[in-house]
Amino acid sequence: CSFNKSISNGGHSLIEIYAIGKNKDKALSELEKEYIKRISPFSKINVIEFKDETNDHTNRESEVIKIKEKEGDRVLSKIKENDFVILLDLHGKMMDSLSFSKELEKWQSASSHIVFVIAGSLGPSQALIKRANIRWKLSDLTFTHLMTRVLILEQIYRGFMILNGRSYHK
């Protein structure tokens, strides 16, 4: 775990996004900061980056599994027993923004620490899948991992706006 962006406030929960890999894209980094700022009146929020494993898109399944396990173990070492974990997963449940906002409210009731996990480019380890409370499929479309981070932040912000009856959603 090498990087932590955070804005603290008096919110009643902590939301963290655990992401494999560093954000080296300046424009997307600025968008992340903007959404973190927008979310801060509603909740404490952090984006935590974890080192990704070098992979040459190997075709050997045993190598793919090892890489997923190493990345997954790094993330799992930070997750505590009472954390509510939402794993971004191609095989997860899709939600519209209204449903997501209702789920966000439930998750906040279930735990004071909500963790969204974006696995590495090869996908999540079996241990991460097993630990997840929810597996969430953001879209049928494919996005870069960096874009996914911004999209999650935007949906969290949108969810809070919906829950607070604010007009951003329309």
C-alpha positions as a Markdown table, in Angstrom:
| # | Residue | x | y | z |
|---|---|---|---|---|
| 1 | Cys | 0.0 | 0.0 | 0.0 |
| 2 | Ser | 1.8 | 3.1 | -1.2 |
| 3 | Phe | -0.6 | 5.9 | -1.8 |
| 4 | Asn | -3.5 | 7.5 | 0.0 |
| 5 | Lys | -5.7 | 10.4 | -1.1 |
| 6 | Ser | -8.1 | 11.5 | 1.5 |
| 7 | Ile | -10.4 | 14.2 | 2.6 |
| 8 | Ser | -11.7 | 13.8 | 6.2 |
| 9 | Asn | -14.8 | 15.3 | 7.7 |
| 10 | Gly | -17.4 | 14.6 | 10.2 |
| 11 | Gly | -19.2 | 11.9 | 8.1 |
| 12 | His | -20.5 | 8.8 | 9.9 |
| 13 | Ser | -18.8 | 6.3 | 7.7 |
| 14 | Leu | -15.5 | 5.7 | 5.9 |
| 15 | Ile | -15.6 | 4.6 | 2.3 |
| 16 | Glu | -12.4 | 3.4 | 0.7 |
| 17 | Ile | -11.5 | 2.3 | -2.8 |
| 18 | Tyr | -8.8 | -0.2 | -2.9 |
| 19 | Ala | -7.2 | -0.2 | -6.4 |
| 20 | Ile | -4.5 | -2.4 | -7.8 |
| 21 | Gly | -2.1 | -0.2 | -9.7 |
| 22 | Lys | -1.1 | 3.5 | -9.6 |
| 23 | Asn | -3.0 | 6.3 | -11.3 |
| 24 | Lys | -0.5 | 7.9 | -13.6 |
| 25 | Asp | -3.0 | 9.8 | -15.7 |
| 26 | Lys | -3.1 | 13.5 | -14.7 |
| 27 | Ala | -6.6 | 14.2 | -16.1 |
| 28 | Leu | -8.2 | 11.2 | -14.4 |
| 29 | Ser | -6.3 | 12.0 | -11.2 |
| 30 | Glu | -7.9 | 15.5 | -11.2 |
| 31 | Leu | -11.3 | 14.0 | -11.7 |
| 32 | Glu | -10.7 | 11.6 | -8.8 |
| 33 | Lys | -9.8 | 14.6 | -6.6 |
| 34 | Glu | -12.9 | 16.5 | -7.7 |
| 35 | Tyr | -15.3 | 13.6 | -6.8 |
| 36 | Ile | -13.5 | 13.0 | -3.5 |
| 37 | Lys | -14.1 | 16.7 | -2.7 |
| 38 | Arg | -17.8 | 16.4 | -3.7 |
| 39 | Ile | -18.3 | 13.3 | -1.6 |
| 40 | Ser | -16.6 | 14.7 | 1.5 |
| 41 | Pro | -19.7 | 16.4 | 2.9 |
| 42 | Phe | -21.4 | 13.0 | 3.1 |
| 43 | Ser | -18.6 | 10.6 | 4.0 |
| 44 | Lys | -14.9 | 10.3 | 4.7 |
| 45 | Ile | -13.4 | 8.8 | 1.5 |
| 46 | Asn | -10.0 | 7.4 | 0.6 |
| 47 | Val | -8.5 | 5.9 | -2.5 |
| 48 | Ile | -5.7 | 3.5 | -1.7 |
| 49 | Glu | -3.4 | 2.1 | -4.3 |
| 50 | Phe | -1.7 | -1.3 | -4.1 |
| 51 | Lys | 1.3 | -2.4 | -6.2 |
| 52 | Asp | 0.3 | -4.4 | -9.2 |
| 53 | Glu | 2.3 | -7.4 | -10.5 |
| 54 | Thr | 4.1 | -7.3 | -13.7 |
| 55 | Asn | 2.5 | -9.4 | -16.3 |
| 56 | Asp | 2.9 | -9.8 | -20.0 |
| 57 | His | -0.6 | -11.1 | -20.4 |
| 58 | Thr | 0.7 | -14.5 | -19.9 |
| 59 | Asn | -1.2 | -17.5 | -21.4 |
| 60 | Arg | -0.1 | -19.8 | -18.6 |
| 61 | Glu | -3.0 | -20.2 | -16.2 |
| 62 | Ser | -0.7 | -21.1 | -13.3 |
| 63 | Glu | 1.1 | -17.8 | -13.7 |
| 64 | Val | -2.2 | -15.9 | -14.0 |
| 65 | Ile | -3.4 | -17.5 | -10.7 |
| 66 | Lys | -0.1 | -16.6 | -8.9 |
| 67 | Ile | -0.4 | -13.0 | -10.0 |
| 68 | Lys | -4.1 | -12.7 | -8.9 |
| 69 | Glu | -3.2 | -14.3 | -5.6 |
| 70 | Lys | -0.3 | -11.9 | -4.9 |
| 71 | Glu | -2.4 | -8.9 | -5.7 |
| 72 | Gly | -5.4 | -10.2 | -3.8 |
| 73 | Asp | -3.3 | -11.0 | -0.7 |
| 74 | Arg | -2.1 | -7.4 | -0.7 |
| 75 | Val | -5.7 | -6.1 | -0.6 |
| 76 | Leu | -6.9 | -8.8 | 1.8 |
| 77 | Ser | -4.1 | -7.8 | 4.3 |
| 78 | Lys | -5.8 | -4.4 | 4.7 |
| 79 | Ile | -9.4 | -5.7 | 4.9 |
| 80 | Lys | -10.8 | -6.2 | 8.5 |
| 81 | Glu | -13.4 | -8.6 | 9.6 |
| 82 | Asn | -16.2 | -6.0 | 10.0 |
| 83 | Asp | -15.5 | -4.2 | 6.7 |
| 84 | Phe | -18.2 | -4.3 | 4.1 |
| 85 | Val | -16.5 | -5.3 | 0.8 |
| 86 | Ile | -17.9 | -4.5 | -2.7 |
| 87 | Leu | -15.8 | -6.2 | -5.3 |
| 88 | Leu | -15.9 | -4.9 | -8.9 |
| 89 | Asp | -16.5 | -8.0 | -10.8 |
| 90 | Leu | -17.5 | -8.9 | -14.4 |
| 91 | His | -19.7 | -11.6 | -12.9 |
| 92 | Gly | -21.3 | -9.4 | -10.3 |
| 93 | Lys | -24.8 | -7.8 | -10.0 |
| 94 | Met | -25.6 | -4.8 | -12.2 |
| 95 | Met | -27.5 | -1.9 | -10.6 |
| 96 | Asp | -29.0 | 1.3 | -11.9 |
| 97 | Ser | -28.1 | 4.5 | -10.0 |
| 98 | Leu | -31.3 | 4.5 | -7.9 |
| 99 | Ser | -30.7 | 0.9 | -6.8 |
| 100 | Phe | -27.1 | 1.7 | -6.1 |
| 101 | Ser | -28.0 | 4.6 | -3.8 |
| 102 | Lys | -30.4 | 2.4 | -1.8 |
| 103 | Glu | -27.6 | -0.2 | -1.5 |
| 104 | Leu | -25.1 | 2.4 | -0.5 |
| 105 | Glu | -27.5 | 3.4 | 2.3 |
| 106 | Lys | -27.8 | -0.3 | 3.4 |
| 107 | Trp | -24.1 | -0.8 | 3.3 |
| 108 | Gln | -23.5 | 2.3 | 5.5 |
| 109 | Ser | -26.0 | 0.8 | 8.0 |
| 110 | Ala | -24.2 | -2.5 | 7.9 |
| 111 | Ser | -20.7 | -1.2 | 8.5 |
| 112 | Ser | -18.8 | 2.0 | 9.3 |
| 113 | His | -16.1 | 0.9 | 6.8 |
| 114 | Ile | -17.2 | 0.3 | 3.2 |
| 115 | Val | -14.5 | -1.0 | 0.8 |
| 116 | Phe | -14.8 | -1.0 | -2.9 |
| 117 | Val | -12.1 | -3.3 | -4.5 |
| 118 | Ile | -10.8 | -2.9 | -8.1 |
| 119 | Ala | -8.7 | -6.0 | -8.8 |
| 120 | Gly | -5.7 | -6.0 | -11.1 |
| 121 | Ser | -5.9 | -6.4 | -14.9 |
| 122 | Leu | -6.2 | -10.2 | -14.7 |
| 123 | Gly | -9.1 | -10.0 | -12.4 |
| 124 | Pro | -9.7 | -10.9 | -8.7 |
| 125 | Ser | -8.3 | -13.8 | -6.8 |
| 126 | Gln | -10.6 | -16.6 | -5.5 |
| 127 | Ala | -9.8 | -15.4 | -2.0 |
| 128 | Leu | -11.0 | -11.8 | -2.9 |
| 129 | Ile | -14.2 | -13.2 | -4.5 |
| 130 | Lys | -14.8 | -15.3 | -1.4 |
| 131 | Arg | -14.3 | -12.3 | 1.0 |
| 132 | Ala | -16.6 | -9.9 | -0.9 |
| 133 | Asn | -20.0 | -9.1 | 0.6 |
| 134 | Ile | -21.2 | -8.0 | -2.8 |
| 135 | Arg | -19.9 | -8.5 | -6.3 |
| 136 | Trp | -20.8 | -5.5 | -8.5 |
| 137 | Lys | -20.7 | -5.3 | -12.2 |
| 138 | Leu | -20.4 | -1.7 | -13.2 |
| 139 | Ser | -21.4 | -2.2 | -16.8 |
| 140 | Asp | -21.3 | -4.6 | -19.8 |
| 141 | Leu | -18.8 | -2.2 | -21.3 |
| 142 | Thr | -15.1 | -2.5 | -20.7 |
| 143 | Phe | -13.3 | 0.4 | -19.0 |
| 144 | Thr | -9.7 | 0.9 | -18.0 |
| 145 | His | -9.0 | 0.4 | -14.3 |
| 146 | Leu | -8.3 | 4.1 | -14.0 |
| 147 | Met | -11.6 | 5.1 | -15.6 |
| 148 | Thr | -13.3 | 2.6 | -13.3 |
| 149 | Arg | -12.0 | 4.4 | -10.3 |
| 150 | Val | -13.5 | 7.7 | -11.5 |
| 151 | Leu | -16.8 | 6.0 | -12.4 |
| 152 | Ile | -17.1 | 4.4 | -8.9 |
| 153 | Leu | -16.5 | 7.8 | -7.3 |
| 154 | Glu | -19.0 | 9.4 | -9.5 |
| 155 | Gln | -21.6 | 6.8 | -8.7 |
| 156 | Ile | -20.9 | 7.2 | -4.9 |
| 157 | Tyr | -21.4 | 10.9 | -5.3 |
| 158 | Arg | -24.6 | 10.4 | -7.4 |
| 159 | Gly | -25.8 | 8.0 | -4.7 |
| 160 | Phe | -25.4 | 10.5 | -2.0 |
| 161 | Met | -27.1 | 13.2 | -4.1 |
| 162 | Ile | -30.1 | 10.8 | -4.6 |
| 163 | Leu | -30.2 | 9.9 | -0.9 |
| 164 | Asn | -30.2 | 13.6 | 0.0 |
| 165 | Gly | -32.9 | 14.6 | -2.5 |
| 166 | Arg | -30.4 | 16.8 | -4.4 |
| 167 | Ser | -30.9 | 17.6 | -8.1 |
| 168 | Tyr | -27.5 | 16.3 | -9.5 |
| 169 | His | -29.1 | 12.9 | -10.4 |
| 170 | Lys | -31.4 | 14.2 | -13.3 |
